[in-house]
Coordinates of C-alpha atoms in Angstrom, one line a residue:
M103 CA 25.2 -10.8 -50.3
V104 CA 25.0 -9.3 -47.1
S105 CA 21.6 -7.8 -46.2
P106 CA 21.7 -4.1 -44.8
G107 CA 21.5 -4.7 -41.8
P108 CA 23.9 -5.8 -39.1
A109 CA 25.9 -9.2 -39.0
R110 CA 25.8 -9.0 -35.2
N111 CA 23.3 -8.0 -32.8
F112 CA 24.4 -5.3 -30.3
N113 CA 22.8 -3.8 -27.8
F114 CA 22.9 -0.7 -27.7
Q115 CA 20.1 2.1 -26.2
K116 CA 18.1 3.9 -29.4
D117 CA 19.6 7.2 -28.4
N118 CA 22.8 6.4 -28.0
F119 CA 24.0 7.6 -31.3
M120 CA 23.3 11.0 -30.8
A121 CA 26.4 11.5 -28.6
R122 CA 29.1 11.2 -31.3
I123 CA 27.3 13.2 -33.9
S124 CA 24.4 15.0 -34.1
F125 CA 21.6 15.0 -36.6
D126 CA 22.7 19.0 -37.0
D127 CA 25.9 18.4 -38.3
L128 CA 25.0 16.0 -41.2
L129 CA 22.4 18.5 -42.0
S130 CA 24.9 21.2 -41.8
I131 CA 27.2 19.6 -44.1
G132 CA 24.6 18.0 -46.5
A133 CA 25.2 14.8 -45.9
H134 CA 21.5 14.1 -46.9
F135 CA 22.3 15.1 -50.6
G136 CA 21.9 11.8 -53.2
H137 CA 22.3 11.4 -56.7
V138 CA 19.4 12.6 -59.1
V139 CA 16.6 10.3 -59.4
R140 CA 18.0 8.7 -62.9
K141 CA 20.3 7.0 -61.1
W142 CA 19.2 5.4 -58.0
N143 CA 19.7 1.9 -57.1
P144 CA 16.3 0.4 -55.9
N145 CA 17.9 -1.5 -53.3
F146 CA 18.8 1.9 -51.5
Q147 CA 15.3 2.2 -50.9
P148 CA 14.8 1.6 -47.0
Y149 CA 17.1 4.6 -46.6
V150 CA 15.2 7.5 -48.8
L151 CA 13.4 10.1 -47.0
M152 CA 12.4 11.9 -50.2
E153 CA 12.6 13.3 -54.0
K154 CA 13.3 16.6 -54.2
N155 CA 14.2 18.8 -57.5
G156 CA 14.9 15.5 -58.8
V157 CA 17.0 14.8 -56.2
H158 CA 17.1 11.8 -54.1
I159 CA 17.1 12.7 -50.0
I160 CA 18.8 10.5 -47.4
N161 CA 17.3 9.7 -44.2
L162 CA 19.7 11.2 -41.7
E163 CA 18.1 9.1 -38.9
E164 CA 18.9 5.8 -40.9
T165 CA 22.6 6.9 -41.6
L166 CA 23.2 8.0 -37.4
K167 CA 21.7 4.4 -36.5
N168 CA 23.8 2.8 -39.3
L169 CA 26.8 4.6 -38.1
E170 CA 26.2 3.8 -34.4
K171 CA 26.1 -0.3 -35.6
A172 CA 29.6 -0.2 -37.2
L173 CA 31.1 1.9 -34.5
H174 CA 30.3 -0.8 -32.1
F175 CA 31.3 -3.4 -34.4
I176 CA 35.1 -1.5 -34.5
T177 CA 35.4 -1.8 -31.1
D178 CA 34.5 -5.2 -31.7
V179 CA 37.0 -5.6 -34.0
I180 CA 39.6 -3.7 -32.3
S181 CA 39.5 -5.5 -29.0
R182 CA 40.2 -9.1 -30.5
N183 CA 43.3 -7.2 -31.6
G184 CA 41.5 -6.9 -35.3
E185 CA 43.5 -5.1 -38.2
I186 CA 41.4 -2.5 -40.4
L187 CA 42.2 -1.5 -44.3
F188 CA 40.9 1.8 -45.1
V189 CA 40.2 1.9 -48.9
G190 CA 39.9 5.6 -50.7
T191 CA 41.1 6.3 -53.8
K192 CA 38.3 8.7 -55.6
K193 CA 39.8 12.3 -55.3
Q194 CA 37.6 13.6 -52.5
A195 CA 38.7 10.8 -50.1
K196 CA 42.6 10.1 -50.8
D197 CA 43.7 13.1 -48.1
I198 CA 41.4 12.2 -46.0
I199 CA 41.5 8.3 -45.7
Q200 CA 45.6 8.2 -45.5
Q201 CA 45.4 10.8 -42.6
E202 CA 42.8 9.1 -40.6
A203 CA 44.7 5.5 -41.6
D204 CA 47.8 6.8 -40.2
R205 CA 46.5 8.8 -37.2
C206 CA 44.8 5.4 -35.7
G207 CA 47.9 2.7 -36.9
M208 CA 46.0 0.9 -39.7
F209 CA 46.5 1.0 -43.2
Y210 CA 45.0 2.2 -46.5
V211 CA 44.9 2.0 -50.3
V212 CA 44.1 5.7 -51.8
E213 CA 45.8 4.9 -54.9
R214 CA 44.3 2.5 -57.2
W215 CA 42.8 -0.4 -56.5
L216 CA 45.5 -3.4 -57.8
G217 CA 43.1 -6.7 -58.4
G218 CA 43.8 -9.6 -56.2
T219 CA 45.0 -7.0 -53.2
L220 CA 42.9 -9.4 -50.7
T221 CA 42.2 -12.2 -53.1
N222 CA 45.5 -12.7 -54.5
F223 CA 47.3 -11.6 -51.5
S224 CA 50.1 -13.7 -51.7
T225 CA 51.7 -12.3 -55.1
I226 CA 50.9 -8.8 -53.1
K227 CA 53.0 -10.0 -50.3
K228 CA 56.0 -10.5 -52.9
S229 CA 55.6 -7.7 -54.3
I230 CA 56.1 -5.7 -51.3
K231 CA 59.1 -7.8 -50.3
R232 CA 60.6 -7.0 -53.7
L233 CA 60.0 -3.1 -52.5
Q234 CA 62.1 -3.9 -49.1
L235 CA 64.4 -5.3 -51.2
L236 CA 64.8 -1.5 -53.5
E237 CA 64.3 0.5 -50.2
K238 CA 67.2 -1.4 -48.3
E239 CA 70.3 0.7 -48.8
G240 CA 73.5 -1.0 -49.4
S241 CA 71.6 -3.3 -50.9
S242 CA 73.9 -6.0 -53.7
I243 CA 70.7 -5.4 -56.0
Y244 CA 72.4 -2.3 -57.0
E245 CA 76.4 -3.5 -57.7
N246 CA 77.6 -4.0 -61.1
L247 CA 75.1 -2.2 -62.9
T248 CA 75.0 0.6 -65.1
K249 CA 73.3 3.9 -65.1
K250 CA 70.2 3.0 -67.4
E251 CA 70.0 -0.1 -65.3
L252 CA 70.0 2.1 -62.2
Q253 CA 66.7 3.7 -63.6
M254 CA 65.1 1.5 -64.3
L255 CA 65.4 -0.3 -60.9
N256 CA 64.6 3.7 -59.5
R257 CA 61.2 3.7 -61.3
E258 CA 60.1 0.4 -60.4
R259 CA 61.1 1.3 -56.7
I260 CA 58.8 4.3 -56.9
K261 CA 55.9 2.2 -58.9
L262 CA 56.1 -0.4 -56.1
S263 CA 55.9 2.4 -53.3
D264 CA 53.1 4.4 -54.4
Q265 CA 50.9 1.2 -54.9
H266 CA 51.8 -0.6 -51.5
R267 CA 53.0 2.9 -49.4
G268 CA 49.7 2.0 -47.8
I269 CA 49.7 -1.5 -47.1
K270 CA 53.5 -2.1 -46.4
D271 CA 53.8 -3.4 -43.2
M272 CA 50.5 -5.4 -43.8
R273 CA 51.5 -9.0 -42.7
R274 CA 48.2 -10.6 -42.8
L275 CA 44.6 -10.1 -44.2
P276 CA 42.7 -7.6 -42.8
D277 CA 39.5 -8.3 -40.5
A278 CA 37.4 -5.1 -41.8
V279 CA 37.6 -3.0 -44.4
I280 CA 36.3 0.8 -44.3
V281 CA 35.5 2.0 -48.1
V282 CA 34.1 5.6 -49.2
D283 CA 32.1 5.2 -52.2
A284 CA 31.0 1.6 -52.3
F285 CA 30.0 2.2 -56.1
F286 CA 33.3 3.4 -57.0
E287 CA 35.2 0.6 -55.0
S288 CA 33.2 -2.2 -56.5
I289 CA 36.3 -4.5 -57.0
A290 CA 37.6 -4.0 -53.4
I291 CA 34.1 -4.8 -51.8
K292 CA 33.8 -7.7 -53.9
E293 CA 37.0 -9.4 -53.1
A294 CA 36.3 -8.5 -49.2
N295 CA 32.7 -10.4 -49.7
L296 CA 34.5 -13.6 -51.3
L297 CA 37.1 -14.0 -48.6
E298 CA 34.1 -13.2 -45.9
I299 CA 35.9 -9.9 -44.6
P300 CA 33.3 -7.8 -42.9
V301 CA 33.0 -4.8 -45.0
I302 CA 32.1 -0.6 -43.7
A303 CA 30.7 1.3 -46.3
I304 CA 29.7 5.3 -47.0
V305 CA 26.9 4.2 -49.5
D306 CA 24.9 6.6 -51.9
S307 CA 21.8 6.3 -54.0
N308 CA 23.5 4.9 -56.9
T309 CA 24.6 2.3 -54.6
D310 CA 23.2 -1.7 -53.6
P311 CA 23.5 -1.7 -50.0
R312 CA 23.2 -5.4 -49.7
E313 CA 26.8 -6.1 -50.6
I314 CA 28.0 -3.7 -47.9
D315 CA 27.7 -5.5 -43.8
Y316 CA 27.7 -2.2 -42.5
P317 CA 26.3 0.6 -44.8
I318 CA 26.1 4.2 -44.0
P319 CA 23.9 5.7 -46.0
A320 CA 25.1 9.5 -47.3
N321 CA 26.8 11.7 -49.3
D322 CA 30.0 9.9 -50.8
D323 CA 30.8 13.1 -52.7
S324 CA 31.4 15.7 -50.4
I325 CA 34.4 16.4 -48.5
R326 CA 33.0 17.3 -45.4
T327 CA 30.6 14.3 -45.0
I328 CA 33.9 12.0 -45.7
Q329 CA 35.6 13.3 -43.3
L330 CA 33.3 14.1 -40.1
I331 CA 32.4 10.1 -40.9
I332 CA 35.6 8.9 -41.5
S333 CA 37.2 10.5 -38.4
T334 CA 34.5 9.7 -36.3
L335 CA 35.4 5.9 -37.5
T336 CA 39.1 6.6 -36.4
D337 CA 38.1 7.5 -33.0
A338 CA 36.8 4.4 -32.4
V339 CA 39.1 2.6 -33.4
I340 CA 41.3 5.0 -30.8
E341 CA 39.4 4.7 -27.8
A342 CA 39.0 0.5 -28.5
R343 CA 42.8 0.3 -28.2
T344 CA 43.0 3.1 -25.2
K345 CA 40.7 0.8 -23.3
D346 CA 42.5 -2.7 -24.3
D347 CA 45.9 -1.2 -23.4
A348 CA 44.2 0.0 -20.1
V349 CA 42.8 -3.5 -19.2
E350 CA 46.3 -5.2 -20.2
D351 CA 48.1 -2.2 -17.9
T352 CA 45.6 -3.4 -15.0
K353 CA 46.4 -7.0 -15.8
L354 CA 50.1 -6.7 -15.4
D355 CA 49.8 -4.6 -12.2
S356 CA 47.5 -7.5 -10.5
E357 CA 49.5 -9.8 -12.0
Q358 CA 52.7 -8.6 -10.2
S359 CA 50.9 -7.6 -6.8
D360 CA 50.4 -11.4 -7.1
S361 CA 53.8 -12.2 -7.0
K362 CA 54.4 -10.0 -4.3
G363 CA 52.0 -11.6 -1.9
D364 CA 53.3 -15.1 -3.1
K365 CA 56.8 -14.2 -2.0
S366 CA 55.7 -12.8 0.8
E367 CA 53.7 -15.9 2.1
I368 CA 56.7 -17.9 1.4
K369 CA 59.1 -16.4 3.7
E370 CA 56.2 -16.4 6.0
E371 CA 56.6 -20.1 5.5
Q372 CA 60.4 -20.5 5.7
L373 CA 60.5 -19.0 8.9
S374 CA 57.5 -20.3 10.3
E375 CA 59.2 -24.1 9.4
E376 CA 62.4 -22.7 10.5
T377 CA 60.7 -22.4 14.3
K378 CA 59.1 -25.4 13.5
I379 CA 62.4 -27.2 13.1
E380 CA 64.1 -25.1 16.2
T381 CA 61.5 -26.1 18.7
V382 CA 61.4 -29.5 17.6
A383 CA 65.1 -30.2 18.1
E384 CA 64.7 -28.3 21.7
E385 CA 62.3 -31.1 22.5
L386 CA 64.4 -34.2 21.1
E387 CA 67.6 -32.3 23.1
V388 CA 64.8 -32.6 26.6
N389 CA 64.0 -36.2 25.2
T390 CA 67.1 -37.4 25.0
E391 CA 68.3 -36.4 28.8
E392 CA 65.9 -39.6 30.0
F393 CA 67.4 -41.9 28.1
D394 CA 71.3 -40.8 28.7
S395 CA 73.4 -43.0 30.6
P396 CA 74.8 -42.0 33.9
T397 CA 78.6 -40.9 32.5
E398 CA 76.9 -39.0 30.0
K399 CA 74.3 -37.3 32.9
A400 CA 77.9 -36.2 34.7
A401 CA 79.5 -35.1 32.0
K402 CA 76.4 -32.7 31.0
K403 CA 76.4 -31.4 34.6
K404 CA 79.8 -31.0 35.0
S405 CA 79.7 -28.7 31.4
V406 CA 76.9 -26.6 33.1
K407 CA 78.6 -26.0 35.9
A408 CA 82.1 -25.5 34.4
K409 CA 79.5 -22.9 32.1
T410 CA 78.4 -20.9 35.4
T411 CA 81.8 -20.7 37.3
L412 CA 82.9 -18.7 34.1
G413 CA 80.4 -16.5 34.2
T414 CA 80.5 -15.9 37.8
D415 CA 84.5 -15.4 38.1
S416 CA 84.1 -12.9 35.1
E417 CA 81.5 -10.9 36.6
E418 CA 83.8 -11.3 40.0
K419 CA 86.2 -9.7 38.0
K420 CA 84.4 -7.2 36.7
T421 CA 83.1 -6.1 40.0
K422 CA 86.9 -5.8 41.6
G423 CA 88.2 -3.9 38.7
N424 CA 85.8 -1.5 39.7
K425 CA 86.0 -1.5 43.3
D426 CA 90.2 -0.8 42.4
S427 CA 89.3 2.1 40.2
Q428 CA 87.1 3.7 43.6
K429 CA 89.6 3.5 45.6
K430 CA 92.7 4.5 43.4
P431 CA 93.1 8.1 45.0
A432 CA 93.3 11.4 42.4
V433 CA 96.2 13.3 41.6
T434 CA 96.3 16.7 42.9
E435 CA 98.3 19.3 41.1
E436 CA 101.3 19.6 43.6
E437 CA 102.0 16.3 43.7
E438 CA 102.4 16.2 39.6
N439 CA 104.8 19.4 39.8

């Protein structure tokens, strides 16, 4: 069993929980109405404000504080690339759970909870593989079958699709479970507790909150209350994912800039090495002249003189050509005629 308090100690300001949902928001949608007194669970006492007209009134300040703790926990789960399973099979919660789970890209169960969905997940995965085989177009399983056999396979496909439509792509156990009406989904909560999977749940006055890691005391029969709380939890999932994506983008940009800087440094090092090699070669040429024999020195002097004479001859030819072009008389129109 888990105490009603948070499993982790988060550092958050007292007024921080007022940023997402206000006290008046919860009051206006009737989130404070609990069950009749005769149905209450004594362990829910810390969240009861008063009794009025035979109905327990939930303390909405406790609702806000516990909701904020759940939001911090969700942010922590998503920051570690965790996955969350939404569970809500009661009539008031089905559509809301499916819509919000789809909005944040998480898994959900809105039909009857199958015993062993978590504790016997290996069998559930086999059932999901069977569904994927039946849904595959052109599968060999449909070959050479009678009309009756095809109808039976079609019924099996529809049944499995309804049972597993929200967890078809779930490859492993979730890192957290969000539940609407902990009393109604008691089997799912027991399985999560056995596997030590943290549970966030909307709990009413007829529920024992000690079985929930992050209980959110509120009216779990009100559609508007369910919508407000679940959508707020979903927003936290989306915001945490957006932050993670932004951090990854900045990391990639920094890595790319670092790689560019490394490449430029390597080029500069190569250029400096080339210049060093050239200077060393020149120094070697100069130093080797001291050890040359007289014949080698004479040969080098001749080659230098030949280069200089060739250069002077070419320059003299250019100057002569320019002078001849200047001395050549211009042709008049009369001479041409």
